[in-house]
mmCIF file of C-alpha atoms in Angstrom:
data_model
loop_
_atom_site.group_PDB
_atom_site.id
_atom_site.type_symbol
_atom_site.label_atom_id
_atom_site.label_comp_id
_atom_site.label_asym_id
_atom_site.label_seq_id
_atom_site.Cartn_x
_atom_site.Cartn_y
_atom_site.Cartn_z
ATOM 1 C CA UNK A 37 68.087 120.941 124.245
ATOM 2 C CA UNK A 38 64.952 122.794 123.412
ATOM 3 C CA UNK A 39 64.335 124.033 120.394
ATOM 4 C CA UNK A 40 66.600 121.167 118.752
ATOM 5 C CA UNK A 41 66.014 117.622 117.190
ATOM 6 C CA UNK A 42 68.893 115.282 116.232
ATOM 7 C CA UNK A 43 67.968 112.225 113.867
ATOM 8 C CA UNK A 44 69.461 109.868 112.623
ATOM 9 C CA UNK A 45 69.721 109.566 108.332
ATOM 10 C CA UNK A 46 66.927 107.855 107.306
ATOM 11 C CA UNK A 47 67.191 103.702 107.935
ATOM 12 C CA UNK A 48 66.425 103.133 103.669
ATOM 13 C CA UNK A 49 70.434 104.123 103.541
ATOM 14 C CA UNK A 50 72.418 101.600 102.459
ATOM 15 C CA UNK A 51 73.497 98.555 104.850
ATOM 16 C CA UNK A 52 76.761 99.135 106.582
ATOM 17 C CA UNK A 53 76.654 103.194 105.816
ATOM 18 C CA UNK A 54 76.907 104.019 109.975
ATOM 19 C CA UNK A 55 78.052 107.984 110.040
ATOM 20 C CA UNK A 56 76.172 111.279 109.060
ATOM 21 C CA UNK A 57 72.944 112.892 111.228
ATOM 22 C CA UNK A 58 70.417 115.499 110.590
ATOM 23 C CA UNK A 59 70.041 118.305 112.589
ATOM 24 C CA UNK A 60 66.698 120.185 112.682
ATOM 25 C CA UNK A 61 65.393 123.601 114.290
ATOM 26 C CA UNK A 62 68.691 125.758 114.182
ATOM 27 C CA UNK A 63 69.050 129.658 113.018
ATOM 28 C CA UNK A 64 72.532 129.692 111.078
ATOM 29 C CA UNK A 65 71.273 133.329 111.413
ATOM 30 C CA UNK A 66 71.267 133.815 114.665
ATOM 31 C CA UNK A 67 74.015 130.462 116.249
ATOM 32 C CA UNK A 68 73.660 129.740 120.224
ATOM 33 C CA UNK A 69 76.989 128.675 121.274
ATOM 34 C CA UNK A 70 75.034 125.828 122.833
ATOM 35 C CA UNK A 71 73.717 125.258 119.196
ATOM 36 C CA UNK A 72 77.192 125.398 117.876
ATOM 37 C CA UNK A 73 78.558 123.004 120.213
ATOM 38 C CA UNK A 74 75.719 120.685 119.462
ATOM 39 C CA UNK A 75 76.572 120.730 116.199
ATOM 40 C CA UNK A 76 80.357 120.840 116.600
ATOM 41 C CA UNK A 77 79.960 117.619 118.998
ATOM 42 C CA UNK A 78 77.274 115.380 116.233
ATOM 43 C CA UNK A 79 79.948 116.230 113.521
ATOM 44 C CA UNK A 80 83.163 114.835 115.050
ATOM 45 C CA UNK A 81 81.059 111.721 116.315
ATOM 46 C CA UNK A 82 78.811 111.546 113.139
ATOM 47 C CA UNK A 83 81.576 112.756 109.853
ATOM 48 C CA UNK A 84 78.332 114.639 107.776
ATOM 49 C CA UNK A 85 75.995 116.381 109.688
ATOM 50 C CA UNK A 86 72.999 118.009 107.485
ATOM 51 C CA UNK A 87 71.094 121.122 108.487
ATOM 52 C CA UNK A 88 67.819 121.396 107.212
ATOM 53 C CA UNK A 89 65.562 124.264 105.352
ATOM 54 C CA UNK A 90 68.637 126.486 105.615
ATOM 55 C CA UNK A 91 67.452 128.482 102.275
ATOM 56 C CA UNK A 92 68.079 131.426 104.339
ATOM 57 C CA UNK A 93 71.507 131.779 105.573
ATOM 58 C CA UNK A 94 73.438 134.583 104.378
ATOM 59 C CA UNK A 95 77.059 133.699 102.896
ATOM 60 C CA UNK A 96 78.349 135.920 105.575
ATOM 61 C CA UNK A 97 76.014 133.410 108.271
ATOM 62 C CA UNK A 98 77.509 130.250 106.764
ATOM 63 C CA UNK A 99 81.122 131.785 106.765
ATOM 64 C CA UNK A 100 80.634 132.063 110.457
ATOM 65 C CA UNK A 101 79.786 129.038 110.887
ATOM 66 C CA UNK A 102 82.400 127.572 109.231
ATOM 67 C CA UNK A 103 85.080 129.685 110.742
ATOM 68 C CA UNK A 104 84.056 129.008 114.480
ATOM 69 C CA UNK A 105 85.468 125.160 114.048
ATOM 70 C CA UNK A 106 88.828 126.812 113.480
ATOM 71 C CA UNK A 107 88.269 130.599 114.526
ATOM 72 C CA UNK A 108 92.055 131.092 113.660
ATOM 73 C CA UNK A 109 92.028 129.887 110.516
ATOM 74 C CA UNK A 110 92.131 132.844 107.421
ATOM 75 C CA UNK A 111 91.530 132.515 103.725
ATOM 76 C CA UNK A 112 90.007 130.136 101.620
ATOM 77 C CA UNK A 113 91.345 126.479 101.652
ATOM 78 C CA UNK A 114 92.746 126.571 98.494
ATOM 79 C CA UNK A 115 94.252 130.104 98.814
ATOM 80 C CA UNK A 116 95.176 131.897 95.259
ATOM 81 C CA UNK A 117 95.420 127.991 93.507
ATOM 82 C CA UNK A 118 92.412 128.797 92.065
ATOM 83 C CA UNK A 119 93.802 131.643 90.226
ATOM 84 C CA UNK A 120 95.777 129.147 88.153
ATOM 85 C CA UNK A 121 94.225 128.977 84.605
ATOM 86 C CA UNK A 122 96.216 125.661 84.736
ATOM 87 C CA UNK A 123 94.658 124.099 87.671
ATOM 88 C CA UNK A 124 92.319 121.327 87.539
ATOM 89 C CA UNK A 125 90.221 123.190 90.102
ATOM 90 C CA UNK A 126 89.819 126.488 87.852
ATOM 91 C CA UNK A 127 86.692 126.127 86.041
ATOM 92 C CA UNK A 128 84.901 124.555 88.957
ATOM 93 C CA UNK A 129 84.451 127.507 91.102
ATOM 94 C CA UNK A 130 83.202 131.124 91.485
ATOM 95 C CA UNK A 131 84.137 133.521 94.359
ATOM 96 C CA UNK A 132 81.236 135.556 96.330
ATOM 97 C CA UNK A 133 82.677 139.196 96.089
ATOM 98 C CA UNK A 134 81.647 140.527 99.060
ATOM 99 C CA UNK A 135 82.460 136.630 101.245
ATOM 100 C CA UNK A 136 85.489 135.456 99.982
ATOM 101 C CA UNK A 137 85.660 132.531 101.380
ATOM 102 C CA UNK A 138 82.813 131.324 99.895
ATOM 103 C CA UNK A 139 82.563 129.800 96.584
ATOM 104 C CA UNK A 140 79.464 129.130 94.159
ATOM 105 C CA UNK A 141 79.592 125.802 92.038
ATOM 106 C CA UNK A 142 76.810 124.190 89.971
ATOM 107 C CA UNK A 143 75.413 123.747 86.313
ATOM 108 C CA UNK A 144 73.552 126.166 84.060
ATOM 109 C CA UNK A 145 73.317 129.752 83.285
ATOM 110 C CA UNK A 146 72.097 131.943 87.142
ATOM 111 C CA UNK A 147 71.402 135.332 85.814
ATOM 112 C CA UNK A 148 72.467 136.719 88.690
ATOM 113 C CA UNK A 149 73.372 135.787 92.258
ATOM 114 C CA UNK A 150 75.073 137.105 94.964
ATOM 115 C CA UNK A 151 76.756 140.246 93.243
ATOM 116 C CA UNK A 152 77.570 138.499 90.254
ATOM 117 C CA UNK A 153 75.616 138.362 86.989
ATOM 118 C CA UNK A 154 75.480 136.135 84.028
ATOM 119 C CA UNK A 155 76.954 133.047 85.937
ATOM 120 C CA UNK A 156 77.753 130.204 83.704
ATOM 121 C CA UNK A 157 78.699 127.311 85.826
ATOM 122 C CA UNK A 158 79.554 123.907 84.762
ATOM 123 C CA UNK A 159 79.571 120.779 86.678
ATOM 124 C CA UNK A 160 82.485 118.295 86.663
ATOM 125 C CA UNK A 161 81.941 115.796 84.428
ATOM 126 C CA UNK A 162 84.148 112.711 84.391
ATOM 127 C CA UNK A 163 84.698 112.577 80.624
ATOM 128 C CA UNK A 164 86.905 115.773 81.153
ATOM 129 C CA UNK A 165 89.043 113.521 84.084
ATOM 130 C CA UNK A 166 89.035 109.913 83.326
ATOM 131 C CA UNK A 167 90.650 107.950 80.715
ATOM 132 C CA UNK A 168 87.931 105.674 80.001
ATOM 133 C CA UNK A 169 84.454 107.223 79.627
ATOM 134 C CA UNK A 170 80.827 106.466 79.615
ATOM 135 C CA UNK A 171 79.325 105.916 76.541
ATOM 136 C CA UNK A 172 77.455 109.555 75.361
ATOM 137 C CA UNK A 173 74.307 107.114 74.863
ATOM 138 C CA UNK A 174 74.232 106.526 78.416
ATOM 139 C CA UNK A 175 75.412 109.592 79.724
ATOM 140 C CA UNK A 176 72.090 110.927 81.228
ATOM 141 C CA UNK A 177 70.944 107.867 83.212
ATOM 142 C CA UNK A 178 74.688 106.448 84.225
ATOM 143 C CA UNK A 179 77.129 108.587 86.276
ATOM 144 C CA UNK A 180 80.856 108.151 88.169
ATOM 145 C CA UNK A 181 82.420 109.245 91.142
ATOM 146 C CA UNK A 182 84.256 112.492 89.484
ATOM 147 C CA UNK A 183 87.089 112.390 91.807
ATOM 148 C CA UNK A 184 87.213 111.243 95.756
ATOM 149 C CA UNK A 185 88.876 113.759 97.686
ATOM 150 C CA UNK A 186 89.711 115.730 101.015
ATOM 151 C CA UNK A 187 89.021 120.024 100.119
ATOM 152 C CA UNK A 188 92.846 121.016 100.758
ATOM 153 C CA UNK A 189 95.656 122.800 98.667
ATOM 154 C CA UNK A 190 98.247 120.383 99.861
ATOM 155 C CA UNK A 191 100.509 123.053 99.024
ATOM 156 C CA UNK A 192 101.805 125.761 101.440
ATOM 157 C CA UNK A 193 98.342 125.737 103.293
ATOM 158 C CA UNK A 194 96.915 123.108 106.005
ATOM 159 C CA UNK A 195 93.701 120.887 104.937
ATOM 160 C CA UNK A 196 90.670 122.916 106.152
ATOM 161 C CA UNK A 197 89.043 121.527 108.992
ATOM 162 C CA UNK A 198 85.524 121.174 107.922
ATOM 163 C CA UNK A 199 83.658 121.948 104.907
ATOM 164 C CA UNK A 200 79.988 122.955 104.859
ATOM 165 C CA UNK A 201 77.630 123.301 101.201
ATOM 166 C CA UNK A 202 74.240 125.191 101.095
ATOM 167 C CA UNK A 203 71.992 124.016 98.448
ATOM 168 C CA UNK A 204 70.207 126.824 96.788
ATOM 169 C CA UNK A 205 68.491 125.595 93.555
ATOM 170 C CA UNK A 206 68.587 121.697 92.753
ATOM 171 C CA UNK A 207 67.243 119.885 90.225
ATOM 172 C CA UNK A 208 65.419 116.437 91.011
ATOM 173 C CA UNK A 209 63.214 114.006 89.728
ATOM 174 C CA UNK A 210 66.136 111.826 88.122
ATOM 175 C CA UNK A 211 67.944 109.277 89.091
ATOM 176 C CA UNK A 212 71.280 107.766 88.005
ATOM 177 C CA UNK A 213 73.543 104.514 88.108
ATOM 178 C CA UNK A 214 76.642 104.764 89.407
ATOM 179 C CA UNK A 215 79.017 102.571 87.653
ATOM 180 C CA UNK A 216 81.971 101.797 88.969
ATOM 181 C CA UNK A 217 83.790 99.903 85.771
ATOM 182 C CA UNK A 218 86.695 98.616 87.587
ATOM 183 C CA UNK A 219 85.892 94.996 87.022
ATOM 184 C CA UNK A 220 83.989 94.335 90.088
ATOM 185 C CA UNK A 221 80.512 95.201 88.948
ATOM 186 C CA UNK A 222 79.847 97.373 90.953
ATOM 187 C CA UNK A 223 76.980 99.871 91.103
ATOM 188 C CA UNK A 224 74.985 102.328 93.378
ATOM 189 C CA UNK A 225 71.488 104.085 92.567
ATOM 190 C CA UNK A 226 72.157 107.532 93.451
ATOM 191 C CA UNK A 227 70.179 110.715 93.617
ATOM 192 C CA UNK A 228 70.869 113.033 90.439
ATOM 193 C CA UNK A 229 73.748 115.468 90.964
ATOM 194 C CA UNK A 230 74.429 113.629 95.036
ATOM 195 C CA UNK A 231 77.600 114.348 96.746
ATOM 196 C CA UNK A 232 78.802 111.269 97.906
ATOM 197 C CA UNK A 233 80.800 110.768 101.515
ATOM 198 C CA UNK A 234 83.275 107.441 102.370
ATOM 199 C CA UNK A 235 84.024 107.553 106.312
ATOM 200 C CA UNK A 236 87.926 107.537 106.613
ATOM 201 C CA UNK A 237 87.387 105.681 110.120
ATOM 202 C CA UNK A 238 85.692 103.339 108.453
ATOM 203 C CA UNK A 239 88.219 103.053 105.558
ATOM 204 C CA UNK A 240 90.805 102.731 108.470
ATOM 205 C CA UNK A 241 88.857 99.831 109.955
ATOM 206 C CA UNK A 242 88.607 97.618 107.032
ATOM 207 C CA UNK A 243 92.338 97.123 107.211
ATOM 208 C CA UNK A 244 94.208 94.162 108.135
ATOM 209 C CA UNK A 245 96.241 94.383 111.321
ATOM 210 C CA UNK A 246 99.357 94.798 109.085
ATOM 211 C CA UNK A 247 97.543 97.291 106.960
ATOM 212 C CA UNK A 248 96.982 99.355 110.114
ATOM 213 C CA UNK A 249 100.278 99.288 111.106
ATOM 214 C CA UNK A 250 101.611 100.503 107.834
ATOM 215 C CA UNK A 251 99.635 103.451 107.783
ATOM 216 C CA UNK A 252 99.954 104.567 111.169
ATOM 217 C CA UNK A 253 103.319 104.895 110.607
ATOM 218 C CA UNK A 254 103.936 106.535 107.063
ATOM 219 C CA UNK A 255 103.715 109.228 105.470
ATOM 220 C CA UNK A 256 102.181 110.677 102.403
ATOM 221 C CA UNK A 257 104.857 113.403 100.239
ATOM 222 C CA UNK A 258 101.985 115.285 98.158
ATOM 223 C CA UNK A 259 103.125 117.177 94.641
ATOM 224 C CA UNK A 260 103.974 120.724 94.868
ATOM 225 C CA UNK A 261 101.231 122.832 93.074
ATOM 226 C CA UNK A 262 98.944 119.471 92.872
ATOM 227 C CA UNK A 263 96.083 120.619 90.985
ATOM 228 C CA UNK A 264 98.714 121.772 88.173
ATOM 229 C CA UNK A 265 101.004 119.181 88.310
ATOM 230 C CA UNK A 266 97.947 116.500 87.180
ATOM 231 C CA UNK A 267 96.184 118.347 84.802
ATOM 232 C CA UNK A 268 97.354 116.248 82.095
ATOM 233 C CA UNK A 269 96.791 113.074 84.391
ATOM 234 C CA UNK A 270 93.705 110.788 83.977
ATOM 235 C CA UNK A 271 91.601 108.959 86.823
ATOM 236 C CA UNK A 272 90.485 105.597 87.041
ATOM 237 C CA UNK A 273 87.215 104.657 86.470
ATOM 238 C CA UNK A 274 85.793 104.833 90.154
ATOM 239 C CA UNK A 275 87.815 108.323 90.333
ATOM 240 C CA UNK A 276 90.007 107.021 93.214
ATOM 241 C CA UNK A 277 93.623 108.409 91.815
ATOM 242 C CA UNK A 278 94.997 108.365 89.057
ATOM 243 C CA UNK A 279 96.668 106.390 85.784
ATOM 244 C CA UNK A 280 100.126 106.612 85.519
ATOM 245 C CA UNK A 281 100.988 107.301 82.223
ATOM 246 C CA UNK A 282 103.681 109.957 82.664
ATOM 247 C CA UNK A 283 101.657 112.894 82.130
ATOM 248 C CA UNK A 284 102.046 115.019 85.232
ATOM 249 C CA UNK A 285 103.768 118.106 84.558
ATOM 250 C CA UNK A 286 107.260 118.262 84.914
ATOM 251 C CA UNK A 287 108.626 120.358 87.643
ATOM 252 C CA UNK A 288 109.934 122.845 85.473
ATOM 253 C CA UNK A 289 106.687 123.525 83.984
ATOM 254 C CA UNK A 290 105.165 124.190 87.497
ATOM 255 C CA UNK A 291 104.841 127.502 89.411
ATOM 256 C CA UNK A 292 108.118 128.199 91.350
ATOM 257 C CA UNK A 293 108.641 125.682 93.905
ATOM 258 C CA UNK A 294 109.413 126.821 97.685
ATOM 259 C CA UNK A 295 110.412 123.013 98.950
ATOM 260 C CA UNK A 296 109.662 123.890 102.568
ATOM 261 C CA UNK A 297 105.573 124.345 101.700
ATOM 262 C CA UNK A 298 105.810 120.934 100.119
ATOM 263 C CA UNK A 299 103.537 118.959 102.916
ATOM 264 C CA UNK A 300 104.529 115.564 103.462
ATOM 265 C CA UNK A 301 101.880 114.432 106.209
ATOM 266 C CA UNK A 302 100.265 111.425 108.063
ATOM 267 C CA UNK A 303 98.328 108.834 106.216
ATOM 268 C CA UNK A 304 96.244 108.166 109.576
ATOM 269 C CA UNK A 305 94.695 111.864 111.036
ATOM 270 C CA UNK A 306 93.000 111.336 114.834
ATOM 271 C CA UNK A 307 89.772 112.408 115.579
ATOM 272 C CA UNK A 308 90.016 115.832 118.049
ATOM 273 C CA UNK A 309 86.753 115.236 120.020
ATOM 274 C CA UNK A 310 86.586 111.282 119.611
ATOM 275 C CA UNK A 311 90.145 110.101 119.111
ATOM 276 C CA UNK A 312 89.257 107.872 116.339
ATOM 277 C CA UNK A 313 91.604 107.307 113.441
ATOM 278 C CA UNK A 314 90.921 107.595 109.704
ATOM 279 C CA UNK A 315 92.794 106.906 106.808
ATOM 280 C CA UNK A 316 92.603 110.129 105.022
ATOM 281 C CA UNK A 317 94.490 110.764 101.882
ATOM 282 C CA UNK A 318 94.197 112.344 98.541
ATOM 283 C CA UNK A 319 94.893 109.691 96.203
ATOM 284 C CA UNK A 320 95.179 112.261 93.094
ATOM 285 C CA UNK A 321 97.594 114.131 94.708
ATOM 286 C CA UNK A 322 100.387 111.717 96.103
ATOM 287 C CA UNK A 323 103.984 111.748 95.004
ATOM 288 C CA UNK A 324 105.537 109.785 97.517
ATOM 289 C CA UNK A 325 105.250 107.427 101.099
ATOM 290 C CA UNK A 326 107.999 108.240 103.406
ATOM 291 C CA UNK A 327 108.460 104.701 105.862
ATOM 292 C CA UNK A 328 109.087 104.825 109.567
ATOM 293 C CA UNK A 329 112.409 103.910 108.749
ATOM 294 C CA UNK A 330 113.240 106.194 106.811
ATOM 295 C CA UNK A 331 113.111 104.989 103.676
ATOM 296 C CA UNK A 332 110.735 106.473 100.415
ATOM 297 C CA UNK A 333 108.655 104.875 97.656
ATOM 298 C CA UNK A 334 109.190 107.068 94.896
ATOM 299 C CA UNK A 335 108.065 105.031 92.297
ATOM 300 C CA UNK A 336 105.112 107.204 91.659
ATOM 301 C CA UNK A 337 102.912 103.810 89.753
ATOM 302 C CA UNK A 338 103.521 101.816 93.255
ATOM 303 C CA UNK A 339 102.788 104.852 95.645
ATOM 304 C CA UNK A 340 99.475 104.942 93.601
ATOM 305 C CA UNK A 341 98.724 101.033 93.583
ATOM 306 C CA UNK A 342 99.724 101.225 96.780
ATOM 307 C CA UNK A 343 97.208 103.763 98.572
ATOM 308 C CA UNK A 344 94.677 102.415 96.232
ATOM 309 C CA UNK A 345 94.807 99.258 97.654
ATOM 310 C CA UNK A 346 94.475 100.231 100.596
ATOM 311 C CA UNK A 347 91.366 103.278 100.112
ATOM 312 C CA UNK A 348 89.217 100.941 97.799
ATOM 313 C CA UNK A 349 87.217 98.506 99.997
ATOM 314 C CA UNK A 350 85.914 102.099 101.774
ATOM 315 C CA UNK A 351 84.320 103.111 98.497
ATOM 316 C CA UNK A 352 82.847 99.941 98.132
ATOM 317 C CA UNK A 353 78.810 100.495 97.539
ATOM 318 C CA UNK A 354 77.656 99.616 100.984
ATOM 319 C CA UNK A 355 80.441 101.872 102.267
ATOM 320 C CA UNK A 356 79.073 105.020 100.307
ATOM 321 C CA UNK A 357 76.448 107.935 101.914
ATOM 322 C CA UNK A 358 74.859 109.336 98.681
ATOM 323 C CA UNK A 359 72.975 112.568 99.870
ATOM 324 C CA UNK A 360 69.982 113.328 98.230
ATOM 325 C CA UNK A 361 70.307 116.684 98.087
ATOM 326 C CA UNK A 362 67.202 119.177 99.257
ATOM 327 C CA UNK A 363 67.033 123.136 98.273
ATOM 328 C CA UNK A 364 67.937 124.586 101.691
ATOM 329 C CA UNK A 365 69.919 121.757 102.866
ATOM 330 C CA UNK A 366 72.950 122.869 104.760
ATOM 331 C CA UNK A 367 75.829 120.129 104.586
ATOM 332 C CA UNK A 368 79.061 119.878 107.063
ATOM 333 C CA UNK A 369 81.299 117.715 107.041
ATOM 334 C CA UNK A 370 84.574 116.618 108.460
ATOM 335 C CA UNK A 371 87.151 117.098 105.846
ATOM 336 C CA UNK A 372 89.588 115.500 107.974
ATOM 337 C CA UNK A 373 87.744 112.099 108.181
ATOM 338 C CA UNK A 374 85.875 111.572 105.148
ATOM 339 C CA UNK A 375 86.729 111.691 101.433
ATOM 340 C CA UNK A 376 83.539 113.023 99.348
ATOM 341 C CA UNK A 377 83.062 113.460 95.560
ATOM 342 C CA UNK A 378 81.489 115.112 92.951
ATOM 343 C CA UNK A 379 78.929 112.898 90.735
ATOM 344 C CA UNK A 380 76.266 113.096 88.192
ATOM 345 C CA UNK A 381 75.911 113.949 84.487
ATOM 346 C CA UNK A 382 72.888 117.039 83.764
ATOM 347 C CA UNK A 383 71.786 118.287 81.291
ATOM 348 C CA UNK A 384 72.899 121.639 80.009
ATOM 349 C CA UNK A 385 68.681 123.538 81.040
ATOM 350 C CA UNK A 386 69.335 121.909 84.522
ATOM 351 C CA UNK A 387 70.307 124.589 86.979
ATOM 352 C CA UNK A 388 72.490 123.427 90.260
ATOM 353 C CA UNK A 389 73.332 126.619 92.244
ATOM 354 C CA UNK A 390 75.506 125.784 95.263
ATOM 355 C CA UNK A 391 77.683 127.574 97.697
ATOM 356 C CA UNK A 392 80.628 125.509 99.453
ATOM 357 C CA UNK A 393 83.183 127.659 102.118
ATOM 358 C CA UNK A 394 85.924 126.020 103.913
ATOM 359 C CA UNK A 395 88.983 127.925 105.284
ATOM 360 C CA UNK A 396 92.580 126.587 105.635
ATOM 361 C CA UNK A 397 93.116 125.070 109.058
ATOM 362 C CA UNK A 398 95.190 127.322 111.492
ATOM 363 C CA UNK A 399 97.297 124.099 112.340
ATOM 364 C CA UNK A 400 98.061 120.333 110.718
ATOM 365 C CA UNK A 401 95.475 117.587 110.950
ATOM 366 C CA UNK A 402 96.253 115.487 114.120
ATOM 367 C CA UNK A 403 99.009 112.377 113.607
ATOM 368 C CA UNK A 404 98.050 109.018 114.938
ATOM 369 C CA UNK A 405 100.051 109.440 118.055
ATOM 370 C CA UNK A 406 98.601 112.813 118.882
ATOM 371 C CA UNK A 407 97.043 113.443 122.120
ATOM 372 C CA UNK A 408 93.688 114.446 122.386
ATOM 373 C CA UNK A 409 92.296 116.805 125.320
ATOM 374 C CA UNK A 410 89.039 118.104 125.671
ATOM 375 C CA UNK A 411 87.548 119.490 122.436
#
C-alpha cells in the first residue's frame, strides 16, 4: 500500500517473543479506511501493533481510532468504577474533560495538559500491591511486573476490545532489572517505565493437551465490583494474582450487588480475524471456575493456584515483549489476547505523561467454540 511500511519489532527482542509489528507512515489525523484495515488486520495477526511519531494525534483522533474496532461500543471500559475512592484503579487515572474516554496516567507534576492544570500523577508502584517488596536500596535500578492484566471492569460491562496508549513525554536513559522473586531466578532487562505484553495464544500453546482441554471448557466467575473487592488483597511477587490471605472485602462491604452483571466468562477467547485461541484471564480478579459439568471450584486459594499454574510459563522471560517506549509512540493492542502490565520504579522529578482510551466492547469476547466469519 503506498504510503505505508509494516516491520517487524526489531530482531535484538528476546528469543521466542513472536507477536507485535510496527507500523510506519499513517495520519491518526486524517485514517484511510484502507489504513484502518491495515492496521485492524496486523493487530489481530500480530497482538501489539506500534504506530510511530504519533506526537500529534488529538485525543479526539485516537478516540476514533479506538472506537472504529468496535464502532458500537460507548463509554469508557471501566465505566463509573473509577469513581470508587475504594478501587484499586482510583489513583491511577485522570479523565480528559472534553474526550472522556480517554484517560491520562504517568509520574510527576504536568502543569497543565489537556484542560486540566496542576496534574499530579503517580505511577503504580508494586510496594503499594505486593506483599513482599523490593528492598528501598534497590528500588531505582530493580523493578516488578505491577500487576498482569486484561483493561476490563469485569463487572456489568464487556472487556474492551482493544486498547491503544500515546506516549507524550517519557523519560529514558535508565534501565532496570526485572526481578521476578518467585524462586525461579528469574530476570529481564527492561527499558525504564516499559509496558510489558504476554501473548495469550502463546500462553494457550504452552499447555499440555489436558491443560487445553480444561480451559476450553471452563469458565472463569469474576468478583462483583473487582477492583474493590481486592483492595486489601496482596500480589505475588511476579504480580500474576494474588495471596490469599482472606483480605478481600466482604460482600457486604461492597457496592450493591446486581447478581445478573456478575460475568462469569470463557477462560479460552477466539481470535475474530484469525481464529486463534488464547488463554485470557485476569488472575486478580477470579472468584470462581465453573466445569463443563457443572460443577464449581469455590475454594478461592485453589481457583488462584489453579489459573496460576496454568498463566505462568507465558510470563516466563523469553515469553515477555518489553516496549521501549518512544515520545510519539502510538501503542494498540489486543486486549482480548494479551495480558500487559505496568512496571518500573521513577523517581519523583521524572515526568511520564501518557494517554490510554479503550471503550467497553458492544458484545462478549468470542468462546472457544465460536464461529468466526469474515472480519
Amino acid at each position: 500500500m503506498p504510503g505505508l511500511a509494516i516491520s517487524a519489532f526489531p530482531t535484538v527482542r528476546p528469543l521466542g517473543v513472536d507477536f507485535g509489528a510496527i507500523i510506519e507512515n499513517v495520519d491518526i489525523e486524517n485514517l484511510t479506511d484502507d489504513a484502518f484495515f491495515l492496521i485492524r488486520d496486523t493487530l489481530y495477526k500480530s497482538q501489539v501493533v506500534v504506530l510511530k511519531n504519533q506526537a500529534g494525534c488529538s485525543p479526539k483522533a485516537q478516540y476514533e481510532l479506538t472506537h472504529r474496532f468496535d464502532p458500537n461500543a460507548h463509554g469508557y471500559g471501566h465505566g463509573k468504577t473509577l469513581d470508587a475512592k475504594r478501587s484499586i484503579l482510583h489513583p491511577d487515572l485522570k479523565t480528559v474533560p472534553h474526550q472522556p474516554e480517554v484517560q491520562i496516567i504517568g509520574n510527576g507534576h504536568v502543569p497543565e495538559y489537556e484542560g486540566l492544570k496542576d496534574i499530579k500523577l503517580k505511577h503504580p508502584h508494586h510496594k503499594t500491591f505486593h506483599k513482599f517488596t523490593i528492598p528501598a536500596s534497590d528500588d531505582l535500578t530493580h523493578t516488578r511486573f505491577y500487576r498482569w492484566h486484561i483493561d476490563a471492569a469485569l463487572y456489568d460491562l464487556n472487556p474492551p476490545k482493544v486498547t491503544t496508549l500515546l506516549a507524550v513525554s517519557v523519560p529514558s536513559g535508565r534501565r532496570q532489572t526485572l526481578r521476578y522473586d518467585d524462586d525461579t531466578g528469574d530476570e529481564l532487562d527492561v527499558p525504564l517505565g516499559t509496558t510489558a505484553f504476554a501473548s495469550g495464544y502463546k500462553m494457550y500453546n504452552l499447555l499440555s493437551d489436558i491443560d487445553k482441554e480444561f480451559v476450553r471448557t471452563s469458565k472463569i466467575e469474576y468478583a462483583p465490583h473487582p477492583y474493590i473487592w481486592m483492595s486489601g488483597a496482596k500480589s505475588r511477587s511476579d504480580g500474576l494474582g494474588l495471596f490469599s490471605d482472606n483480605l478481600e472485602l466482604p460482600e457486604s462491604e461492597l457496592p450493591p450487588i446486581d447478581d445478573s452483571k456478575i460475568q462469569v466468562l470463557p477462560m479460552v477467547w477466539k481470535n475474530p480475524l484469525t481464529g486463534a485461541l488464547a488463554l485470557q484471564i485476569h488472575p486478580s480478579a477470579v472468584k470462581k471456575i465453573h466445569l463443563r459439568d457443572g460443577k464449581v471450584i469455590d475454594d478461592l486459594k485453589e481457583v488462584r493456584e489453579i489459573v496460576h499454574r496454568l498463566q505462568r510459563p507465558g510470563i516466563a522471560p523469553k515469553m515477555v515483549y518489553a516496549h521501549d517506549w518512544e515520545e510519539g509512540d502510538l501503542v494498540l493492542f489486543n486486549n482480548q489476547g494479551v495480558l500487559h502490565s505496568v512496571v518500573g520504579a521513577f523517581a519523583p522529578e521524572e515526568v511520564r505523561l501518557f494517554r490510554q482510551c479503550n471503550m467497553a466492547a458492544s458484545e462478549p469476547p468470542l468462546g472457544p467454540d465460536a464461529i468466526v466469519g469474515a472480519a
